[in-house]
Coordinates of C-alpha atoms and ligand atoms in Angstrom, one line a residue:
X28 CA -32.8 8.7 -189.7
X29 CA -29.5 6.7 -191.3
X30 CA -28.0 8.9 -193.4
X31 CA -25.2 7.8 -195.9
X32 CA -23.0 10.6 -196.9
X33 CA -20.9 9.9 -199.6
X34 CA -17.1 11.5 -200.6
X35 CA -17.5 12.4 -196.2
X36 CA -13.0 11.9 -196.5
X37 CA -13.3 15.3 -199.0
X38 CA -13.3 19.1 -198.3
X39 CA -17.1 19.4 -198.3
X40 CA -18.2 16.0 -197.2
X41 CA -15.9 16.6 -194.3
X42 CA -16.9 19.5 -192.5
X43 CA -20.6 18.2 -193.4
X44 CA -20.0 15.1 -191.4
X45 CA -18.1 16.9 -188.9
X46 CA -21.8 19.8 -188.8
X47 CA -24.1 16.5 -189.0
X48 CA -22.5 14.0 -186.1
X49 CA -22.6 16.9 -184.0
X50 CA -25.5 18.3 -184.4
X51 CA -27.5 14.9 -184.7
X52 CA -26.7 12.9 -181.9
X53 CA -29.6 10.8 -182.8
X54 CA -29.3 10.3 -186.1
X55 CA -26.4 7.7 -187.8
X56 CA -23.9 8.8 -190.4
X57 CA -22.5 6.6 -192.8
X58 CA -19.5 7.4 -194.9
X59 CA -18.7 6.2 -197.9
X60 CA -15.4 7.6 -200.0
X61 CA -13.1 5.6 -202.1
X62 CA -10.3 7.4 -200.3
X63 CA -9.1 8.7 -204.2
X64 CA -6.2 11.1 -204.1
X65 CA -8.7 13.7 -202.6
X66 CA -10.2 11.5 -200.3
X67 CA -8.1 12.3 -196.3
X68 CA -9.0 10.1 -193.3
X69 CA -7.5 12.5 -191.3
X70 CA -10.3 15.1 -191.8
X71 CA -12.7 12.8 -189.7
X72 CA -10.3 12.6 -186.8
X73 CA -12.2 14.9 -184.8
X74 CA -15.3 12.6 -185.1
X75 CA -14.2 8.9 -185.9
X76 CA -14.9 7.7 -182.4
X77 CA -18.8 9.0 -182.1
X78 CA -21.1 6.7 -182.1
X79 CA -23.2 7.7 -184.3
X80 CA -20.2 8.0 -187.1
X81 CA -19.0 4.9 -189.1
X82 CA -16.5 4.5 -192.3
X83 CA -17.0 2.5 -195.2
X84 CA -14.6 2.4 -198.5
X85 CA -15.8 2.1 -201.7
X86 CA -16.9 3.4 -204.9
X87 CA -20.0 5.0 -205.7
X88 CA -19.8 3.1 -209.3
X89 CA -19.1 0.1 -208.3
X90 CA -23.1 -1.6 -209.1
X91 CA -22.6 -4.9 -207.1
X92 CA -21.1 -3.0 -204.1
X93 CA -23.6 -0.2 -204.1
X94 CA -26.6 -2.3 -204.2
X95 CA -25.4 -4.9 -201.2
X96 CA -24.2 -1.5 -199.1
X97 CA -28.0 -0.5 -199.6
X98 CA -29.7 -3.5 -198.9
X99 CA -27.7 -4.2 -195.9
X100 CA -28.4 -0.7 -194.3
X101 CA -31.6 0.8 -195.3
X102 CA -30.7 4.4 -195.4
X103 CA -33.4 7.0 -195.2
X104 CA -31.4 9.8 -196.9
X105 CA -28.2 9.8 -199.7
X106 CA -26.4 12.6 -200.0
X107 CA -24.0 12.3 -202.7
X108 CA -20.7 14.6 -202.4
X109 CA -18.4 11.8 -204.1
X110 CA -17.0 13.2 -206.9
X111 CA -13.7 14.3 -209.4
X112 CA -14.1 18.1 -208.4
X113 CA -10.8 19.8 -209.7
X114 CA -11.0 21.5 -212.9
X115 CA -7.6 21.3 -213.8
X116 CA -7.7 17.6 -213.2
X117 CA -10.7 17.2 -215.8
X118 CA -9.5 18.9 -218.4
X119 CA -6.2 16.2 -218.3
X120 CA -8.2 13.5 -217.5
X121 CA -12.1 13.9 -218.7
X122 CA -12.5 10.0 -218.9
X123 CA -12.3 9.6 -214.3
X124 CA -15.3 12.3 -214.2
X125 CA -17.5 10.4 -216.7
X126 CA -17.1 7.6 -214.6
X127 CA -17.6 9.0 -210.8
X128 CA -20.0 12.2 -211.3
X129 CA -21.8 10.6 -214.2
X130 CA -22.0 6.8 -213.6
X131 CA -21.1 6.8 -209.8
X132 CA -24.8 9.3 -209.5
X133 CA -27.2 7.0 -211.9
X134 CA -25.7 3.6 -209.4
X135 CA -26.5 5.5 -206.8
X136 CA -29.9 6.6 -208.0
X137 CA -30.5 3.5 -209.3
X138 CA -30.2 1.7 -205.8
X139 CA -32.0 4.7 -203.7
X140 CA -34.8 3.7 -205.9
X141 CA -34.2 0.1 -205.4
X142 CA -34.5 0.0 -201.7
X143 CA -36.5 2.9 -201.0
X144 CA -34.7 6.3 -199.7
X145 CA -36.5 8.9 -198.8
X146 CA -34.5 11.5 -200.0
X147 CA -31.5 11.3 -202.4
X148 CA -29.6 15.0 -202.9
X149 CA -27.5 15.9 -204.7
X150 CA -24.1 18.4 -204.1
X151 CA -23.9 20.1 -207.4
X152 CA -22.3 23.6 -208.4
X153 CA -22.9 26.9 -209.8
X154 CA -20.5 25.7 -212.8
X155 CA -23.2 23.9 -214.6
X156 CA -24.4 27.5 -215.9
X157 CA -21.4 28.3 -217.7
X158 CA -19.7 31.9 -216.9
X159 CA -20.8 35.2 -217.1
X160 CA -19.3 38.1 -218.5
X161 CA -16.8 40.0 -216.8
X162 CA -18.9 43.6 -217.4
X163 CA -22.5 42.8 -216.8
X164 CA -22.2 43.1 -212.8
X165 CA -26.3 42.9 -212.9
X166 CA -26.0 39.2 -214.1
X167 CA -26.6 36.5 -211.8
X168 CA -27.2 32.7 -211.7
X169 CA -31.0 31.7 -210.9
X170 CA -32.4 28.4 -210.9
X171 CA -33.7 29.0 -214.4
X172 CA -30.9 29.8 -215.9
X173 CA -30.1 27.2 -218.4
X174 CA -26.9 25.2 -218.2
X175 CA -24.1 25.7 -220.6
X176 CA -21.0 23.8 -219.1
X177 CA -17.2 25.2 -220.4
X178 CA -14.9 21.9 -219.0
X179 CA -15.3 18.8 -218.7
X180 CA -15.3 19.1 -214.9
X181 CA -18.4 21.0 -214.8
X182 CA -19.8 18.7 -217.9
X183 CA -20.2 16.0 -216.4
X184 CA -21.6 17.7 -212.8
X185 CA -24.2 19.0 -215.7
X186 CA -24.8 15.6 -216.5
X187 CA -25.2 14.3 -213.5
X188 CA -27.9 17.0 -212.6
X189 CA -30.0 16.5 -215.4
X190 CA -29.9 12.7 -214.6
X191 CA -30.8 13.1 -211.4
X192 CA -33.9 15.5 -212.4
X193 CA -34.8 13.1 -215.1
X194 CA -35.1 10.1 -212.4
X195 CA -37.2 12.5 -210.3
X196 CA -39.8 13.0 -213.3
X197 CA -39.6 9.3 -214.4
X198 CA -39.8 7.2 -211.4
X199 CA -40.5 9.5 -209.0
X200 CA -37.1 9.7 -207.1
X201 CA -37.4 11.7 -204.2
X202 CA -34.3 14.1 -204.9
X203 CA -33.2 17.4 -204.2
X204 CA -30.2 19.1 -205.4
X205 CA -28.0 22.2 -204.7
X206 CA -26.5 24.4 -207.1
X207 CA -23.1 26.0 -204.5
X208 CA -20.6 28.5 -205.6
X209 CA -16.7 28.4 -205.1
X210 CA -16.1 27.0 -201.1
X211 CA -13.4 28.0 -199.0
X212 CA -12.6 27.1 -195.2
X213 CA -11.1 24.5 -193.2
X214 CA -10.0 20.9 -195.1
X215 CA -9.9 22.2 -198.5
X216 CA -7.1 19.8 -200.6
X217 CA -4.3 22.5 -201.2
X218 CA -4.5 21.9 -205.1
X219 CA -7.6 24.3 -204.8
X220 CA -6.8 28.6 -205.0
X221 CA -7.2 29.5 -201.6
X222 CA -5.3 26.5 -199.6
X223 CA -2.8 26.4 -202.7
X224 CA -1.8 30.1 -202.3
X225 CA -2.0 29.7 -198.5
X226 CA 0.5 27.0 -198.2
X227 CA 3.0 28.4 -200.8
X228 CA 2.7 31.6 -199.7
X229 CA 4.1 30.4 -196.1
X230 CA 7.2 28.4 -198.0
X231 CA 7.9 31.9 -199.8
X232 CA 7.5 29.8 -203.0
X233 CA 5.8 31.8 -206.2
X234 CA 2.0 32.2 -206.4
X235 CA 1.0 30.9 -209.9
X236 CA -2.2 32.8 -210.8
X237 CA -3.6 32.2 -214.0
X238 CA -3.5 34.8 -216.9
X239 CA -4.6 38.1 -215.7
X240 CA -5.8 37.3 -212.3
X241 CA -9.0 39.0 -212.9
X242 CA -11.5 36.0 -213.3
X243 CA -14.3 36.3 -210.7
X244 CA -15.6 33.9 -208.1
X245 CA -18.1 33.6 -205.5
X246 CA -17.1 32.9 -202.9
X247 CA -18.7 30.7 -199.4
X248 CA -17.6 29.7 -196.4
X249 CA -18.3 25.4 -196.5
X250 CA -19.9 26.0 -193.1
X251 CA -22.6 27.9 -194.7
X252 CA -23.1 25.4 -197.6
X253 CA -23.2 22.7 -194.7
X254 CA -25.8 24.7 -193.1
X255 CA -27.6 25.1 -196.5
X256 CA -27.4 21.3 -197.3
X257 CA -28.8 19.8 -193.9
X258 CA -31.8 22.7 -194.5
X259 CA -32.5 21.7 -197.9
X260 CA -32.8 17.8 -197.2
X261 CA -35.1 18.3 -194.1
X262 CA -37.1 21.4 -195.9
X263 CA -36.5 21.6 -199.1
X264 CA -39.4 20.3 -202.0
X265 CA -38.9 17.1 -203.3
X266 CA -37.8 17.7 -207.4
X267 CA -36.2 21.3 -206.7
X268 CA -33.1 23.0 -206.9
X269 CA -31.7 25.4 -205.3
X270 CA -28.7 27.4 -205.7
X271 CA -26.6 28.1 -202.5
X272 CA -23.9 31.6 -202.3
X273 CA -23.5 35.0 -200.4
X274 CA -22.7 37.2 -203.0
X275 CA -19.3 37.5 -202.2
X276 CA -17.6 37.9 -205.7
X277 CA -13.9 38.6 -205.9
X278 CA -11.0 38.2 -208.7
X279 CA -8.5 36.2 -208.2
X280 CA -6.4 38.5 -207.8
X281 CA -8.0 40.1 -204.9
X282 CA -8.1 36.7 -203.0
X283 CA -4.0 36.2 -203.5
X284 CA -3.8 39.7 -201.8
X285 CA -6.1 39.2 -199.1
X286 CA -3.5 36.1 -198.4
X287 CA -0.2 37.8 -198.9
X288 CA -1.7 40.8 -196.4
X289 CA -2.6 37.9 -194.2
X290 CA 0.5 36.5 -194.3
X291 CA 2.7 39.1 -194.2
X292 CA 4.4 38.3 -197.5
X293 CA 5.2 40.5 -200.3
X294 CA 3.1 41.0 -203.7
X295 CA 6.5 40.0 -205.4
X296 CA 5.5 36.2 -204.8
X297 CA 2.3 36.2 -207.1
X298 CA 3.4 34.9 -210.8
X299 CA 0.7 35.2 -214.1
X300 CA 1.0 31.4 -215.7
X301 CA -0.2 30.4 -218.8
X302 CA -4.6 30.7 -218.2
X303 CA -6.4 27.2 -217.7
X304 CA -8.3 26.4 -221.3
X305 CA -11.5 27.7 -221.6
X306 CA -11.4 29.3 -218.2
X307 CA -14.8 30.6 -216.9
X308 CA -14.3 34.4 -216.4
X309 CA -17.3 35.2 -213.8
X310 CA -19.2 32.6 -211.5
X311 CA -22.4 34.7 -209.3
X312 CA -25.1 33.0 -207.5
X313 CA -28.4 34.3 -206.8
X314 CA -29.5 33.0 -203.6
X315 CA -33.2 34.3 -203.5
X316 CA -35.3 30.8 -203.7
X317 CA -33.2 29.3 -200.6
X318 CA -33.5 32.8 -198.6
X319 CA -36.9 33.3 -199.1
X320 CA -38.0 29.8 -199.1
X321 CA -36.0 27.9 -196.6
X322 CA -34.6 31.2 -194.5
X323 CA -31.4 30.3 -195.6
X324 CA -28.8 33.1 -194.1
X325 CA -25.0 32.7 -194.2
X326 CA -22.8 33.5 -191.1
X327 CA -20.2 34.5 -192.9
X328 CA -19.0 36.9 -195.7
X329 CA -15.8 36.4 -197.0
X330 CA -14.3 39.6 -194.9
X331 CA -15.1 37.6 -192.1
X332 CA -14.5 34.1 -193.3
X333 CA -11.1 34.3 -194.5
X334 CA -8.8 35.4 -191.6
X335 CA -10.0 31.7 -189.3
X336 CA -9.4 29.9 -192.5
X337 CA -6.1 31.3 -192.7
X338 CA -5.7 30.5 -189.4
X339 CA -6.9 27.4 -189.5
X340 CA -4.4 26.5 -192.2
X341 CA -1.6 28.0 -189.7
X342 CA -2.7 26.3 -186.7
X343 CA -2.8 22.7 -188.8
X344 CA 0.0 22.5 -191.0
X345 CA 0.5 19.1 -190.1
X346 CA -2.9 18.4 -191.9
X347 CA -2.0 19.8 -195.7
X348 CA 2.2 19.1 -195.6
X349 CA 1.0 15.4 -195.2
X350 CA -0.8 16.2 -198.5
X351 CA 1.5 18.3 -199.7
X352 CA 4.4 15.8 -199.5
X353 CA 3.0 12.8 -200.9
X354 CA 1.5 11.8 -204.5
X355 CA 0.2 15.4 -204.5
X356 CA 3.9 17.2 -205.4
X357 CA 4.6 14.9 -208.4
X358 CA 0.8 16.1 -209.8
X359 CA 2.1 20.2 -208.9
X360 CA 5.2 19.3 -210.5
X361 CA 3.4 17.8 -213.9
X362 CA 0.7 20.6 -213.9
X363 CA 3.1 23.5 -213.2
X364 CA 6.1 22.3 -214.5
X365 CA 6.4 24.2 -217.9
X366 CA 4.5 26.8 -216.6
X367 CA 6.3 29.0 -213.3
X368 CA 9.5 30.4 -214.6
Ligands
NAD556 P1 -13.0 16.8 -202.7 O1 -12.2 16.5 -204.0 O2 -12.7 17.7 -201.8 O3 -13.7 15.7 -202.1 C1 -14.0 14.7 -202.8 C2 -14.3 12.9 -202.0 O4 -14.8 12.0 -203.0 C3 -13.0 12.6 -202.0 O5 -12.8 12.2 -200.5 C4 -12.6 11.3 -203.0 O6 -12.1 10.1 -202.6 C5 -14.4 11.2 -202.8 N1 -14.4 10.2 -203.9 C6 -14.1 10.5 -205.6 N2 -14.6 9.8 -206.4 C7 -15.2 9.1 -205.9 C8 -16.1 7.4 -205.8 N3 -15.7 7.0 -207.0 N4 -16.2 7.0 -205.1 C9 -16.9 7.4 -203.7 N5 -15.6 8.5 -203.4 C10 -15.3 9.0 -204.2 O7 -14.2 17.7 -203.2 P2 -15.2 18.8 -202.9 O8 -14.1 19.9 -202.7 O9 -15.7 18.1 -201.0 O10 -16.8 18.8 -203.4 C11 -17.5 17.8 -202.9 C12 -18.6 18.0 -203.9 O11 -19.1 19.2 -204.1 C13 -18.7 18.0 -205.4 O12 -19.5 17.1 -205.7 C14 -18.1 18.9 -205.7 O13 -18.5 19.0 -207.1 C15 -19.2 20.0 -205.1 N6 -19.1 21.7 -205.1 C16 -17.7 21.8 -204.9 C17 -17.5 23.0 -204.4 C18 -16.0 23.6 -203.8 O14 -15.8 24.6 -204.3 N7 -14.9 22.7 -203.9 C19 -18.6 24.1 -204.8 C20 -20.1 23.2 -205.3 C21 -19.9 22.0 -205.1
TYD557 P1 -10.1 26.7 -208.5 O1 -9.4 27.1 -206.9 O2 -9.4 25.4 -208.8 O3 -11.9 26.3 -208.5 P2 -12.5 26.3 -209.8 O4 -12.0 26.6 -210.4 O5 -13.8 25.3 -209.6 O6 -13.2 27.9 -209.5 O7 -9.8 27.8 -208.8 C1 -10.6 29.3 -208.5 C2 -9.9 30.1 -209.1 O8 -8.5 30.2 -209.5 C3 -10.4 29.6 -210.7 O9 -10.4 30.9 -211.9 C4 -8.9 29.6 -211.6 C5 -7.5 30.2 -210.4 N1 -6.6 29.6 -210.1 C6 -5.2 30.1 -210.3 O10 -5.4 31.3 -210.9 N2 -4.4 29.5 -210.1 C7 -3.9 28.8 -209.2 O11 -2.9 27.4 -209.2 C8 -5.3 27.8 -209.4 C9 -5.2 26.1 -208.4 C10 -6.6 28.2 -209.5

């Protein structure tokens, strides 16, 4: 099988490529990535010499480029991870989210139709369901929950989801779609909560917790997300949506305190800063469909997955220090300059 993975130089796509290249030596994996600020080829170092792996640089929203790539390569499967993925950046600049997340997805869908791709898998997020109230722990997102977005990021992802499902209904495109909760694990860009807090705590810098820190996220180890996507692509039913999550809800403060304890750093590093605009309160996935129909079971829960993740950031300082010393630093100053005391 020839598989196109888009966004493979990012966090989840990179972990997915590691998993696939090693698990399926007979499959050919092509990684297409634009290498935006979030793309980092260092992440692919462990697999770059494997005979079943190749990297191509390009933009999923560049129609002539995408069409000629699909014509030449004749992919069997397309798995679309490529996206602008950070909510805070989407609040600053929604345009690029529309271009990459919406136009990029429809461009790939058109190419998939034109060149007879056998499966198009869209990697989406639980954020398309909006948020749940904090005082209703009995409520969870199912695949039937209406889309009800809050941020430009989630709106662009929901829009892409609607196009994916519309292409299936209108043109018969053989699609599947997965919506996962917050991921953590190796190679996550240090603008997202967990790697940001680890890297700053190690430098004894203040940890900016938005608002009260009581917002809840449902954390899944990236490895379990990768296993789920592979399973859905191979055994999932065309035209179906699958939620992915492992019932690991934590408040942001709980997450930050866990990191501080593991690193033996004081809680006085925590600094409450102005809340994110439109901040979603709680995400919580009901993964029953994936578990019962496809037999998926996560390997990690938060308590078993987080120690290895922290250890990875300790053992791979060079990977994230290179990022922090670059463009990311300017971004951080712009984002937090007026917020930290
Ligand atoms: P990421 O920001 O780490 O990586 C995104 C990758 O896409 C980068 O390598 C970037 O260079 C590439 N990219 C961006 N624009 C591109 C374009 N126009 N053409 C080609 N490549 C482009 O993101 P991530 O956290 O790995 O997320 C991957 C996917 O998973 C996204 O679709 C995201 O919405 C979804 N998702 C993420 C999470 C999470 O917790 N991180 C949870 C659920 C779903
Ligand atoms: P993030 O990792 O950006 O993921 P998402 O917004 O997609 O859930 O943020 C996770 C949670 O952590 C979210 O509620 C916002 C909060 N947060 C902070 O409190 N401080 C920070 O510096 C960041 C980046 C996030």
